Coordinates of C-alpha atoms (C1' of nucleotides) in Angstrom, one line a residue:
Chain A
X87 CA 5.6 -16.0 -9.7
X88 CA 4.0 -18.6 -7.8
X89 CA 3.5 -22.3 -8.3
X90 CA 0.4 -23.0 -11.6
X91 CA -2.6 -23.8 -10.5
X92 CA -2.8 -27.6 -10.8
X93 CA -4.2 -28.3 -14.2
X94 CA -4.0 -25.1 -15.9
X95 CA -1.5 -24.5 -18.4
X96 CA -0.4 -21.0 -18.8
X97 CA -2.7 -20.1 -21.9
X98 CA -3.8 -22.1 -24.6
X99 CA -7.1 -20.0 -26.1
X100 CA -8.0 -18.5 -29.5
X101 CA -6.5 -15.8 -28.8
X102 CA -3.3 -17.0 -28.3
X103 CA -4.1 -19.0 -31.3
X104 CA -4.5 -16.0 -33.4
X105 CA -1.6 -14.2 -32.3
X106 CA 0.4 -17.2 -33.1
X107 CA -1.4 -17.5 -36.4
X108 CA -0.4 -13.6 -37.0
X109 CA 2.9 -14.6 -36.3
X110 CA 3.3 -17.3 -37.7
X111 CA 1.8 -15.5 -41.5
X112 CA 3.9 -12.5 -40.6
X113 CA 1.2 -10.1 -40.4
X114 CA 2.8 -8.5 -36.5
X115 CA 6.2 -9.2 -35.4
X116 CA 5.5 -7.8 -31.8
X117 CA 2.7 -8.1 -29.7
X118 CA 1.0 -4.7 -28.3
X119 CA -2.3 -5.0 -26.0
X120 CA -3.7 -2.9 -23.8
X121 CA -6.2 -3.0 -20.5
X122 CA -8.4 0.1 -21.3
X123 CA -10.8 1.0 -18.1
X124 CA -13.2 3.7 -17.7
X125 CA -12.3 5.2 -14.2
X126 CA -15.9 5.1 -13.2
X127 CA -15.5 3.0 -11.0
X128 CA -13.6 0.5 -8.9
X129 CA -12.2 -2.5 -10.9
X130 CA -13.3 -6.2 -9.6
X131 CA -12.6 -9.5 -10.2
X132 CA -14.0 -9.8 -13.5
X133 CA -11.6 -7.0 -14.6
X134 CA -8.8 -9.2 -13.6
X135 CA -9.2 -11.1 -16.4
X136 CA -9.0 -8.8 -19.2
X137 CA -5.6 -7.3 -16.9
X138 CA -4.4 -10.9 -16.8
X139 CA -5.3 -11.2 -20.5
X140 CA -4.0 -8.7 -21.8
X141 CA -0.8 -8.4 -19.4
X142 CA -0.5 -12.0 -20.1
X143 CA 0.0 -12.5 -23.5
X144 CA 2.4 -9.1 -23.9
X145 CA 4.7 -11.0 -21.5
X146 CA 4.6 -14.4 -23.1
X147 CA 5.2 -12.8 -26.7
X148 CA 7.7 -10.3 -25.5
X149 CA 5.9 -7.5 -26.3
X150 CA 3.7 -4.9 -24.2
X151 CA 0.8 -3.8 -22.8
X152 CA 0.0 -0.3 -22.1
X153 CA -2.8 0.7 -19.3
X154 CA -4.7 3.2 -21.1
X155 CA -7.7 5.5 -19.5
X156 CA -10.8 5.7 -21.1
X157 CA -11.5 9.0 -19.9
X158 CA -13.7 10.1 -22.9
X159 CA -16.7 11.3 -20.4
X160 CA -16.0 13.4 -17.9
X161 CA -19.4 13.3 -16.1
X162 CA -18.8 9.9 -15.0
X163 CA -15.3 9.9 -14.0
X164 CA -13.0 11.0 -11.3
X165 CA -9.3 11.1 -10.6
X166 CA -10.3 8.6 -7.1
X167 CA -11.1 5.7 -9.7
X168 CA -8.0 6.5 -12.0
X169 CA -5.8 6.2 -8.5
X170 CA -7.5 3.0 -7.0
X171 CA -7.1 1.3 -10.7
X172 CA -3.4 2.2 -11.1
X173 CA -2.9 0.5 -7.3
X174 CA -5.3 -2.6 -8.3
X175 CA -3.6 -2.9 -11.4
X176 CA 0.1 -3.1 -9.3
X177 CA -0.8 -4.8 -6.5
X178 CA -2.6 -7.5 -9.0
X179 CA 1.0 -8.0 -9.6
X180 CA 1.2 -6.1 -13.7
X181 CA 3.5 -3.5 -14.5
X182 CA 2.6 -1.2 -17.4
X183 CA 6.1 0.4 -17.4
X184 CA 6.1 3.4 -18.8
X185 CA 3.1 2.8 -21.3
X186 CA 0.2 4.9 -19.4
X187 CA -1.8 6.5 -22.0
X188 CA -5.0 8.1 -21.3
X189 CA -7.5 8.6 -24.2
X190 CA -7.7 12.5 -23.6
X191 CA -3.9 12.6 -24.4
X192 CA -5.3 12.4 -27.8
X193 CA -8.0 14.5 -27.8
X194 CA -6.6 16.9 -30.1
X195 CA -5.4 14.4 -32.7
X196 CA -9.1 12.8 -32.2
X197 CA -10.4 16.0 -33.2
X198 CA -8.3 16.7 -36.2
X199 CA -8.8 13.2 -37.5
X200 CA -13.2 14.4 -37.2
X201 CA -12.0 17.5 -39.3
X202 CA -10.6 14.7 -41.6
X203 CA -13.5 12.8 -41.7
X204 CA -16.1 16.1 -42.9
X205 CA -13.7 17.0 -45.5
X206 CA -13.5 13.5 -46.7
X207 CA -17.6 14.4 -46.6
X208 CA -17.6 11.2 -44.1
X209 CA -18.9 12.9 -41.0
X210 CA -21.4 15.5 -40.6
X211 CA -22.8 18.2 -37.6
X212 CA -26.3 17.1 -36.6
X213 CA -28.7 19.1 -35.1
X214 CA -31.3 16.4 -34.0
X215 CA -32.9 16.7 -30.5
X216 CA -31.4 13.2 -29.0
X217 CA -34.6 11.8 -29.0
X218 CA -35.5 12.6 -32.9
X219 CA -32.9 11.3 -33.7
X220 CA -33.4 8.2 -31.7
X221 CA -36.7 7.9 -33.9
X222 CA -35.0 8.7 -36.3
X223 CA -32.4 5.5 -35.7
X224 CA -35.6 2.9 -37.0
X225 CA -35.9 -0.1 -34.8
X226 CA -34.1 -3.6 -34.9
X227 CA -36.1 -4.3 -37.8
X228 CA -36.7 -0.9 -39.3
X229 CA -34.1 0.9 -41.6
X230 CA -33.5 4.3 -40.2
X231 CA -34.1 7.7 -41.8
X232 CA -31.2 9.8 -42.9
X233 CA -31.1 13.1 -40.7
X234 CA -32.1 16.6 -42.4
X235 CA -28.6 17.6 -41.9
X236 CA -27.0 14.4 -43.3
X237 CA -26.3 16.6 -46.9
X238 CA -25.0 19.7 -45.0
X239 CA -21.8 21.7 -47.0
X240 CA -18.6 20.5 -45.8
X241 CA -17.9 24.4 -45.0
X242 CA -21.3 24.1 -42.5
X243 CA -20.1 21.3 -41.0
X244 CA -16.9 22.8 -40.8
X245 CA -18.1 25.7 -39.2
X246 CA -20.2 24.4 -37.0
X247 CA -17.7 21.6 -35.7
X248 CA -15.4 24.1 -34.4
X249 CA -18.1 26.4 -33.1
X250 CA -19.1 23.2 -31.3
X251 CA -15.6 23.1 -29.9
X252 CA -15.5 26.9 -29.0
X253 CA -18.4 26.3 -26.7
X254 CA -21.1 28.5 -28.7
X255 CA -23.7 25.7 -28.3
X256 CA -25.4 24.4 -25.3
X257 CA -25.1 20.6 -24.1
X258 CA -27.0 17.8 -26.4
X259 CA -27.5 21.1 -29.4
X260 CA -25.6 18.8 -31.8
X261 CA -23.6 16.1 -32.4
X262 CA -21.2 15.4 -35.1
X263 CA -22.2 12.1 -36.8
X264 CA -20.4 9.4 -39.5
X265 CA -21.9 9.2 -42.5
X266 CA -21.7 5.7 -42.9
X267 CA -25.7 4.2 -44.0
X268 CA -28.6 4.1 -42.4
X269 CA -30.1 1.3 -43.8
X270 CA -27.4 -1.3 -42.2
X271 CA -28.2 -4.0 -40.2
X272 CA -26.1 -3.6 -37.3
X273 CA -27.4 0.2 -36.0
X274 CA -23.8 0.9 -34.5
X275 CA -23.2 1.6 -38.5
X276 CA -26.2 4.0 -38.2
X277 CA -24.5 7.5 -38.6
X278 CA -23.1 7.1 -35.2
X279 CA -22.5 9.8 -33.5
X280 CA -18.9 10.5 -32.9
X281 CA -18.8 13.8 -30.7
X282 CA -21.1 15.3 -28.4
X283 CA -20.9 18.6 -26.5
X284 CA -20.5 18.4 -22.9
X285 CA -19.7 21.2 -20.5
X286 CA -18.0 19.4 -18.1
X287 CA -14.9 19.7 -16.9
X288 CA -12.3 16.9 -17.2
X289 CA -10.5 15.1 -14.6
X290 CA -7.2 15.2 -16.8
X291 CA -7.9 18.0 -19.7
X292 CA -9.6 20.5 -16.8
X293 CA -11.9 22.7 -18.7
X294 CA -9.8 22.9 -22.2
X295 CA -12.3 21.2 -24.1
X296 CA -16.3 21.4 -24.2
X297 CA -16.9 18.2 -27.1
X298 CA -15.6 14.5 -26.5
X299 CA -15.3 12.0 -28.9
X300 CA -17.4 8.7 -27.8
X301 CA -16.0 5.4 -27.0
X302 CA -16.3 4.7 -30.7
X303 CA -14.1 7.5 -32.0
X304 CA -11.8 7.4 -29.2
X305 CA -10.7 3.6 -28.6
X306 CA -9.9 2.4 -32.1
X307 CA -7.8 5.7 -32.8
X308 CA -6.1 5.6 -29.8
X309 CA -4.7 1.7 -30.4
X310 CA -3.8 2.3 -33.5
X311 CA -2.0 5.5 -31.8
X312 CA 0.0 3.8 -29.2
X313 CA 0.4 0.6 -32.0
X314 CA -1.7 -1.8 -30.4
X315 CA -2.2 -4.5 -32.8
X316 CA -4.1 -6.6 -30.4
X317 CA -7.2 -5.5 -29.1
X318 CA -8.7 -7.5 -27.0
X319 CA -12.5 -6.9 -25.6
X320 CA -15.6 -8.3 -24.6
X321 CA -18.6 -10.1 -26.2
X322 CA -20.8 -7.0 -26.4
X323 CA -18.5 -5.1 -28.4
X324 CA -18.8 -7.4 -31.4
X325 CA -21.1 -5.4 -33.1
X326 CA -19.0 -2.3 -32.9
X327 CA -16.2 -4.4 -34.9
X328 CA -17.4 -2.9 -38.0
X329 CA -17.3 0.8 -37.4
X330 CA -14.0 0.3 -35.5
X331 CA -12.5 -0.9 -38.9
X332 CA -14.3 1.8 -40.7
X333 CA -12.7 4.2 -38.7
X334 CA -9.0 3.1 -39.2
X335 CA -9.8 2.2 -42.7
X336 CA -10.8 6.1 -43.7
X337 CA -8.9 8.1 -40.9
X338 CA -4.8 8.5 -42.0
X339 CA -4.3 5.8 -38.5
X340 CA -0.7 5.3 -37.9
X341 CA -0.7 1.3 -37.4
X342 CA -3.3 -0.9 -38.2
X343 CA -4.8 -2.6 -34.9
X344 CA -7.6 -5.5 -35.1
X345 CA -10.3 -6.2 -32.4
X346 CA -11.0 -9.2 -30.8
X347 CA -13.7 -10.3 -28.3
X348 CA -14.3 -12.9 -25.8
X349 CA -16.7 -13.7 -23.1
X350 CA -16.6 -11.7 -19.6
X351 CA -16.4 -13.4 -16.4
X352 CA -18.9 -14.0 -14.4
X353 CA -19.2 -15.8 -11.0
X354 CA -22.9 -17.4 -8.9
X355 CA -24.1 -15.1 -6.1
X356 CA -22.4 -12.7 -7.7
X357 CA -22.9 -9.8 -8.9
X358 CA -20.1 -7.5 -11.2
X359 CA -21.8 -4.9 -13.0
X360 CA -20.8 -1.7 -12.5
X361 CA -23.9 -0.1 -11.5
X362 CA -24.9 -2.7 -9.2
X363 CA -21.8 -2.5 -7.3
X364 CA -21.6 1.7 -7.5
X365 CA -25.4 0.8 -6.0
X366 CA -24.1 -1.9 -3.4
X367 CA -21.5 1.3 -1.8
X368 CA -24.0 4.7 -3.0
X369 CA -26.8 3.0 -0.9
X370 CA -24.8 1.6 2.0
X371 CA -25.6 -1.7 1.7
X372 CA -22.0 -2.5 2.2
X373 CA -18.9 -0.5 3.7
X374 CA -17.8 0.9 0.7
X375 CA -16.3 -0.5 -2.3
X376 CA -13.4 -1.9 -0.3
X377 CA -16.1 -4.1 2.0
X378 CA -14.6 -7.3 2.1
X379 CA -17.9 -8.9 0.5
X380 CA -17.5 -7.4 -2.4
X381 CA -16.0 -8.6 -5.6
X382 CA -13.8 -5.1 -6.0
X383 CA -9.8 -6.1 -6.2
X384 CA -9.7 -3.6 -2.8
X385 CA -12.2 -5.6 -1.5
X386 CA -11.0 -8.8 -2.1
X387 CA -6.6 -7.3 -1.1
X388 CA -9.0 -6.5 2.2
X389 CA -10.1 -9.9 2.7
X390 CA -6.7 -11.4 2.5
X391 CA -7.0 -13.2 -0.9
X392 CA -3.7 -13.0 -2.1
X393 CA -2.7 -11.9 -6.1
X394 CA -1.5 -14.8 -7.0
X395 CA -4.6 -16.7 -5.8
X396 CA -6.6 -14.2 -8.5
X397 CA -4.1 -14.7 -11.3
X398 CA -4.4 -18.9 -10.9
X399 CA -8.0 -18.5 -10.6
X400 CA -8.0 -16.6 -14.0
X401 CA -5.7 -18.8 -15.6
X402 CA -8.5 -21.9 -14.5
X403 CA -11.0 -20.1 -15.8
X404 CA -10.0 -20.0 -19.5
X405 CA -10.7 -18.0 -22.4
X406 CA -13.3 -18.4 -24.3
X407 CA -16.2 -16.9 -26.7
X408 CA -19.3 -18.4 -24.8
X409 CA -21.1 -16.9 -22.3
X410 CA -20.4 -18.2 -19.0
X411 CA -20.8 -18.0 -15.4
X412 CA -18.0 -19.8 -13.3
X413 CA -18.7 -21.5 -9.7
X414 CA -17.3 -19.4 -7.3
X415 CA -16.1 -22.6 -5.9
X416 CA -13.3 -23.0 -8.2
X417 CA -12.0 -19.5 -6.8
X418 CA -12.3 -20.0 -3.4
X419 CA -10.2 -23.0 -4.5
X420 CA -7.9 -21.4 -5.9
X421 CA -7.7 -18.9 -3.0
X422 CA -7.5 -21.9 -0.3
X423 CA -5.3 -23.7 -2.6
X424 CA -2.6 -20.5 -2.5
X425 CA -2.9 -19.5 1.2
X426 CA -2.6 -23.3 2.0
X427 CA 1.2 -23.4 1.0
X428 CA 1.9 -20.0 2.2
X429 CA 0.2 -19.0 5.3
X430 CA 1.3 -19.8 8.8
X431 CA -0.4 -21.4 11.5
X432 CA -1.7 -19.7 14.5
X433 CA -4.6 -20.8 16.8
X434 CA -7.9 -19.1 17.5
X435 CA -10.9 -19.9 19.3
X436 CA -13.8 -18.1 17.5
X437 CA -16.6 -19.0 19.9
X438 CA -14.6 -19.8 23.4
X439 CA -15.4 -22.7 25.7
X440 CA -13.5 -23.1 28.9
X441 CA -11.7 -25.9 29.8
X442 CA -10.5 -26.3 33.2
X443 CA -7.7 -29.6 33.9
X444 CA -8.7 -30.0 37.4
X445 CA -5.5 -32.2 38.1
X446 CA -3.3 -29.6 36.0
X447 CA -1.0 -27.5 38.7
X448 CA -2.0 -24.6 39.9
X449 CA -0.2 -21.7 38.5
X450 CA 2.0 -23.6 36.4
X451 CA 2.8 -22.7 32.5
X452 CA 4.4 -24.9 29.8
X453 CA 5.9 -23.7 26.8
X454 CA 5.4 -26.0 24.0
X455 CA 6.5 -26.3 20.5
X456 CA 3.7 -25.3 17.6
X457 CA 4.7 -25.9 13.4
X458 CA 4.4 -22.6 11.9
X459 CA 3.2 -24.4 8.0
X460 CA 3.8 -27.7 8.1
X461 CA 3.8 -27.1 4.3
X462 CA 6.9 -25.2 4.4
X463 CA 9.2 -26.7 6.9
X464 CA 11.9 -23.5 6.7
X465 CA 9.1 -21.6 8.5
X466 CA 10.1 -23.2 11.8
X467 CA 8.2 -23.8 14.8
X468 CA 7.1 -21.1 17.5
X469 CA 6.8 -21.2 21.3
X470 CA 2.7 -22.2 23.0
X471 CA 1.9 -21.2 26.7
X472 CA -0.4 -23.7 27.9
X473 CA -1.9 -24.0 31.3
X474 CA -4.5 -25.2 33.4
X475 CA -7.2 -22.7 32.2
X476 CA -7.7 -23.0 28.7
X477 CA -10.4 -22.3 25.9
X478 CA -11.9 -24.8 23.1
X479 CA -14.1 -23.9 20.6
X480 CA -18.1 -24.0 21.9
X481 CA -18.3 -26.2 18.6
X482 CA -16.1 -29.0 19.5
X483 CA -17.8 -30.1 22.4
X484 CA -21.1 -32.1 22.5
X485 CA -23.1 -33.1 25.7
X486 CA -24.8 -35.8 23.7
X487 CA -22.9 -36.8 20.6
X488 CA -24.5 -37.7 17.1
X489 CA -22.7 -41.3 15.8
X490 CA -20.5 -38.7 13.7
X491 CA -19.0 -36.6 16.6
X492 CA -16.0 -37.6 17.5
X493 CA -14.5 -34.5 19.6
X494 CA -15.0 -33.7 23.0
X495 CA -18.0 -35.0 24.8
X496 CA -18.5 -36.4 28.5
X497 CA -16.0 -39.3 29.3
X498 CA -14.3 -38.7 25.9
X499 CA -10.5 -38.4 25.6
X500 CA -9.3 -35.9 23.0
X501 CA -5.6 -34.2 22.0
X502 CA -5.5 -30.2 22.4
X503 CA -3.0 -29.7 20.0
X504 CA 0.7 -29.8 20.4
X505 CA -0.2 -30.6 24.4
X506 CA -1.8 -33.3 26.2
X507 CA -4.6 -35.9 25.6
X508 CA -7.6 -34.6 28.2
X509 CA -10.6 -35.9 29.2
X510 CA -13.9 -34.8 29.6
X511 CA -14.8 -35.1 33.5
X512 CA -18.0 -32.5 33.7
X513 CA -20.1 -30.4 32.2
X514 CA -20.7 -27.1 34.5
X515 CA -23.7 -25.3 33.2
X516 CA -26.2 -22.3 34.5
X517 CA -29.2 -22.0 35.4
X518 CA -31.0 -22.0 32.3
X519 CA -28.9 -25.0 31.2
X520 CA -26.3 -23.7 29.1
X521 CA -23.0 -25.3 29.3
X522 CA -20.6 -22.7 30.6
X523 CA -17.2 -24.8 31.5
X524 CA -16.1 -28.2 31.3
X525 CA -14.2 -29.9 33.9
X526 CA -11.5 -32.2 32.5
X527 CA -8.4 -34.0 33.7
X528 CA -5.4 -34.5 31.3
X529 CA -2.7 -37.5 31.2
X530 CA 0.8 -35.7 32.2
X531 CA 2.4 -38.5 30.2
X532 CA 1.4 -37.6 27.0
X533 CA 2.9 -34.2 27.0
X534 CA 3.3 -33.0 23.1
X535 CA -0.1 -34.7 22.4
X536 CA 1.4 -38.3 22.2
X537 CA 0.7 -41.4 24.0
X538 CA 3.8 -43.7 25.6
X539 CA 0.9 -46.3 25.1
X540 CA 0.8 -46.3 21.6
X541 CA -3.5 -45.3 22.1
X542 CA -5.4 -42.8 19.6
X543 CA -7.4 -40.0 19.6
X544 CA -9.8 -39.6 17.2
X545 CA -9.9 -35.6 17.5
X546 CA -7.4 -33.1 17.7
X547 CA -9.0 -29.9 19.1
X548 CA -7.5 -26.3 18.9
X549 CA -7.4 -24.1 22.1
X550 CA -5.7 -21.0 23.6
X551 CA -4.6 -20.5 27.3
X552 CA -7.3 -18.2 29.2
X553 CA -4.6 -16.3 30.8
X554 CA -2.3 -15.7 27.2
X555 CA -4.7 -15.4 25.2
X556 CA -5.7 -11.9 23.8
X557 CA -8.9 -11.1 22.6
X558 CA -10.1 -10.2 19.0
X559 CA -13.1 -9.6 17.2
X560 CA -13.6 -11.9 14.5
X561 CA -15.7 -11.6 10.8
X562 CA -17.2 -14.1 9.5
X563 CA -18.0 -13.7 5.6
X564 CA -20.5 -15.2 4.2
X565 CA -21.9 -14.9 0.4
X566 CA -23.2 -11.2 -0.3
X567 CA -26.1 -12.4 -2.0
X568 CA -27.6 -15.7 -1.4
X569 CA -29.2 -16.2 -5.4
X570 CA -27.0 -18.0 -7.8
X571 CA -28.0 -15.4 -9.9
X572 CA -28.6 -12.5 -8.4
X573 CA -31.3 -9.9 -10.0
X574 CA -33.0 -12.9 -11.8
X575 CA -36.1 -12.0 -10.0
X576 CA -36.2 -8.4 -10.7
X577 CA -34.9 -6.4 -7.9
X578 CA -30.8 -7.5 -6.9
X579 CA -31.3 -5.7 -3.4
X580 CA -34.1 -8.0 -2.8
X581 CA -31.4 -11.4 -3.2
X582 CA -28.9 -9.9 -0.3
X583 CA -27.9 -12.1 2.2
X584 CA -29.2 -10.4 5.8
X585 CA -26.0 -13.4 7.7
X586 CA -23.6 -11.8 4.7
X587 CA -21.5 -10.1 7.0
X588 CA -21.1 -12.0 11.2
X589 CA -18.8 -10.2 13.7
X590 CA -17.8 -12.6 16.7
X591 CA -16.5 -10.4 19.6
X592 CA -15.9 -12.6 22.2
X593 CA -13.0 -14.5 20.7
X594 CA -9.5 -15.2 21.7
X595 CA -6.5 -16.4 19.7
X596 CA -2.8 -17.2 20.2
X597 CA -0.4 -14.0 21.6
X598 CA 1.5 -14.2 18.5
X599 CA -1.4 -12.9 16.4
X600 CA -1.1 -9.6 18.3
X601 CA 2.2 -8.8 15.7
X602 CA 0.1 -9.7 12.5
X603 CA 0.6 -7.5 10.3
X604 CA -2.4 -6.0 8.3
X605 CA -3.6 -8.4 5.0
X606 CA -0.9 -10.8 6.3
X607 CA -2.7 -14.1 5.6
X608 CA -2.6 -16.9 8.8
X609 CA -4.2 -19.9 9.0
X610 CA -6.2 -19.9 12.1
X611 CA -6.1 -24.2 12.7
X612 CA -9.4 -26.4 11.6
X613 CA -11.0 -22.6 11.3
X614 CA -9.7 -21.4 8.0
X615 CA -7.4 -18.9 6.3
X616 CA -7.9 -14.8 8.3
X617 CA -6.2 -12.0 8.1
X618 CA -5.9 -8.6 10.1
X619 CA -8.4 -5.9 8.5
X620 CA -7.7 -2.9 8.0
X621 CA -9.5 -1.7 11.5
X622 CA -7.3 -3.9 13.4
X623 CA -5.5 -2.0 15.9
X624 CA -2.6 -3.2 18.7
X625 CA -5.0 -2.5 21.1
X626 CA -8.3 -3.7 18.7
X627 CA -7.3 -6.8 16.8
X628 CA -9.8 -7.2 14.1
X629 CA -9.7 -10.2 11.6
X630 CA -11.6 -11.1 8.3
X631 CA -12.4 -14.6 7.9
X632 CA -10.7 -14.5 4.0
X633 CA -11.8 -17.8 3.4
X634 CA -13.0 -20.9 5.6
X635 CA -11.2 -24.3 5.2
X636 CA -12.7 -27.2 3.6
X637 CA -15.1 -29.0 6.0
X638 CA -16.1 -32.6 5.7
X639 CA -18.1 -32.5 8.8
X640 CA -20.2 -29.3 8.5
X641 CA -21.4 -30.8 5.3
X642 CA -21.9 -34.2 6.7
X643 CA -24.0 -32.1 9.6
X644 CA -25.7 -30.4 7.2
X645 CA -26.9 -33.1 5.1
X646 CA -28.1 -35.0 8.1
X647 CA -25.3 -37.3 9.6
Chain B
rU181 C1' -39.3 -11.8 -42.9
rG182 C1' -33.1 -6.7 -38.8
rG183 C1' -27.8 -7.3 -38.0
rG184 C1' -23.9 -10.2 -34.6
rG185 C1' -22.4 -14.2 -31.9
rG186 C1' -22.9 -18.9 -28.9
rA187 C1' -23.9 -23.9 -27.9
rU188 C1' -18.9 -30.4 -24.8
rC189 C1' -19.5 -33.5 -17.8
rG190 C1' -24.0 -29.9 -13.1
rU191 C1' -19.8 -25.6 -13.7
rC192 C1' -15.2 -24.0 -16.7
rU193 C1' -12.6 -25.9 -20.0
rA194 C1' -9.5 -29.1 -23.9
rA195 C1' -10.1 -31.0 -28.2
rC196 C1' -8.1 -28.0 -35.0
rG197 C1' -10.8 -35.5 -39.2
rG198 C1' -8.1 -40.3 -35.9
rU199 C1' -8.8 -43.1 -28.3
rA200 C1' -13.6 -36.6 -25.7
rG201 C1' -9.1 -34.8 -21.7
rG202 C1' -8.4 -31.6 -17.7
rA203 C1' -10.3 -28.3 -13.4
rC204 C1' -14.2 -27.2 -9.9
rA205 C1' -18.3 -29.0 -7.6
rG206 C1' -20.3 -33.6 -5.5
rC207 C1' -19.5 -38.8 -3.8
rG208 C1' -16.4 -43.1 -1.6
rG209 C1' -12.4 -44.5 0.3
rA210 C1' -6.6 -44.2 2.3
rC211 C1' -3.9 -41.3 5.2
rU212 C1' -3.7 -37.6 9.4
rC213 C1' -1.6 -34.0 16.0
rU214 C1' -5.8 -29.4 11.3
rG215 C1' -12.9 -33.7 10.2
rA216 C1' -7.7 -29.6 6.5
rC217 C1' -3.6 -30.7 3.4
rU218 C1' -2.4 -35.1 0.3
rC219 C1' -3.1 -39.6 -2.6
rC220 C1' -6.8 -43.3 -4.5
rG221 C1' -11.3 -44.6 -7.1
rC222 C1' -16.2 -43.2 -9.0
rC223 C1' -20.1 -40.3 -11.2
rA224 C1' -20.7 -37.6 -15.2
rG225 C1' -20.7 -34.5 -21.6
rU226 C1' -20.1 -33.2 -27.9
rC227 C1' -28.0 -29.2 -28.5
rU228 C1' -31.7 -31.9 -32.6
rA229 C1' -32.0 -34.5 -37.0
rG230 C1' -29.9 -35.7 -41.8
rG231 C1' -25.4 -35.7 -44.7
rU232 C1' -20.0 -35.9 -46.9
rU233 C1' -16.5 -39.8 -44.7
rC234 C1' -13.1 -46.0 -43.6
rG235 C1' -13.1 -42.3 -39.3
rA236 C1' -17.6 -35.9 -37.1
rA237 C1' -17.4 -32.4 -31.3
rU238 C1' -15.0 -30.9 -35.3
rC239 C1' -16.9 -30.3 -42.4
rC240 C1' -22.3 -29.5 -45.0
rU241 C1' -28.0 -28.6 -44.9
rA242 C1' -31.8 -28.1 -41.6
rG243 C1' -33.5 -27.1 -37.1
rU244 C1' -33.2 -25.7 -31.7
rC245 C1' -32.1 -23.1 -28.0
rC246 C1' -29.3 -19.3 -25.2
rC247 C1' -26.2 -14.0 -25.4
rC248 C1' -25.7 -9.2 -27.4
rC249 C1' -27.1 -4.5 -29.9
rA250 C1' -31.8 0.1 -31.2
rG251 C1' -26.9 5.8 -25.0
rC252 C1' -25.1 12.1 -27.3
rC253 C1' -22.4 4.9 -21.6
rA254 C1' -18.4 2.5 -22.1

RNA sequence: UGGGGGAUCGUCUAACGGUAGGACAGCGGACUCUGACUCCGCCAGUCUAGGUUCGAAUCCUAGUCCCCCAGCCA
């Protein structure tokens, strides 16, 4: 495990306080948690919070955390999602060991418990069509009314429920409902549906079932079966807790789990709702679930975000019960912090401008030593080729520099990193007045970048040798949305940032980068952190910008400095 | 005149009746062969009004504002 985010001490939050108290009071001897995704989409950074919390807590208390798929709705769930979720949880750095479960593992037991409730007079089969059931549920301010089917005999209920299972009825014809209280202030207690008829093939149980338990009937019971002690979920399930408890208390549950709710993670300039993410994918607004602009774990991985950065970020955000929106800057900070320590430095010129050193001998190539990672001396140095013709970053030159611009400009001397001090002598332009090339001279006495007379230059530029550099495509990502709360205006697609992806095709990179492994993070000096994309091949290099370096110059420039 | 939650610097989060602290962001400076990193400094907060108390973010009372719930979704 990498070093923790500064200032973010591992886990002190109300959840851990509760567990401490439970242990101190002897209510629990061990801690069992679970991460219970529904396999109907890809995991995203918000899930990372739940994953880190559940697995983290289990780890800290020497307990265990189960991965359990909440696969109770076959009309929405797919094997593809099951596979991706397992992959992503593992990638994030967590291990469920042998504890991989599915709510569908418990369908038979759940069915038996449903009959148990019927026999106890606490559940009944209702023939009301969905619309009528809704109408009779009442409203937020008015109580509901009892269904005319509420007082069927036990035998009739049992018979009907069995025939539901046997497939005698079409979808929606009947449901099994808990008999609780149609006048309850908490709408979840107004005879909630426990089972519905769904003639659909399930990714795991195939065609065995045509009735499926609802979330409420499956979740808490699955927890009890698995011996989960602390069932952690998000705030919107708070209202379900009385039902969760009611079911456990009215069933011969093998253990007594407790549900606790925490606030889900929200990020500004980001959407995390499954519906919105699915829509982005289905409508082709992004290239897929792993489009590097997406907040999914698959996308972050492709973009080059290390799992440790996500873990540190989640830790730094904390766990509380108040709704909140975290600034994405905090996430980017965690990414930079992690990458700064671990990534090798390379030179890459995103928008090349040719620089010719007129007094440098033609045909001569020098090998210069470049530090791989100043944060990690053990990473050593590499050799880079220097010659008469180079490329520098176009934005590192200004013909008429503003006062705060201290990079290259006519007659000004700067350092080429690890190379020499060069002075711009002439600006070559095309007919349209575009700067095409810079003619410079170098000071041979400044080999390696140091002047023997001790004179200083303000700027150090990155560069590549024109004959050695290899072409690459570079993809620059900007926020997918340009509104802090996408969709607040009614249509989240209207808030899409048209410049969320910028593709640079003329870039030239240091030859060593041709060997960069996919997903391996590198820092392009003075630019940011990058990694080879999935699309990258030895013949056609493609790099993603994971995140840019902090850039006080860009900031000053933007504010008119 | 339903039920359930929540309000602490711009943002996220600590405090468990005893100096309101940290992180991010912002601003300023030092350092620098990355306008990066690092370091230093500054800015900035207890929703309101009462009450209890030697002492209140914390306890009490009354308000205000925000979030969630009327799927046979999870």
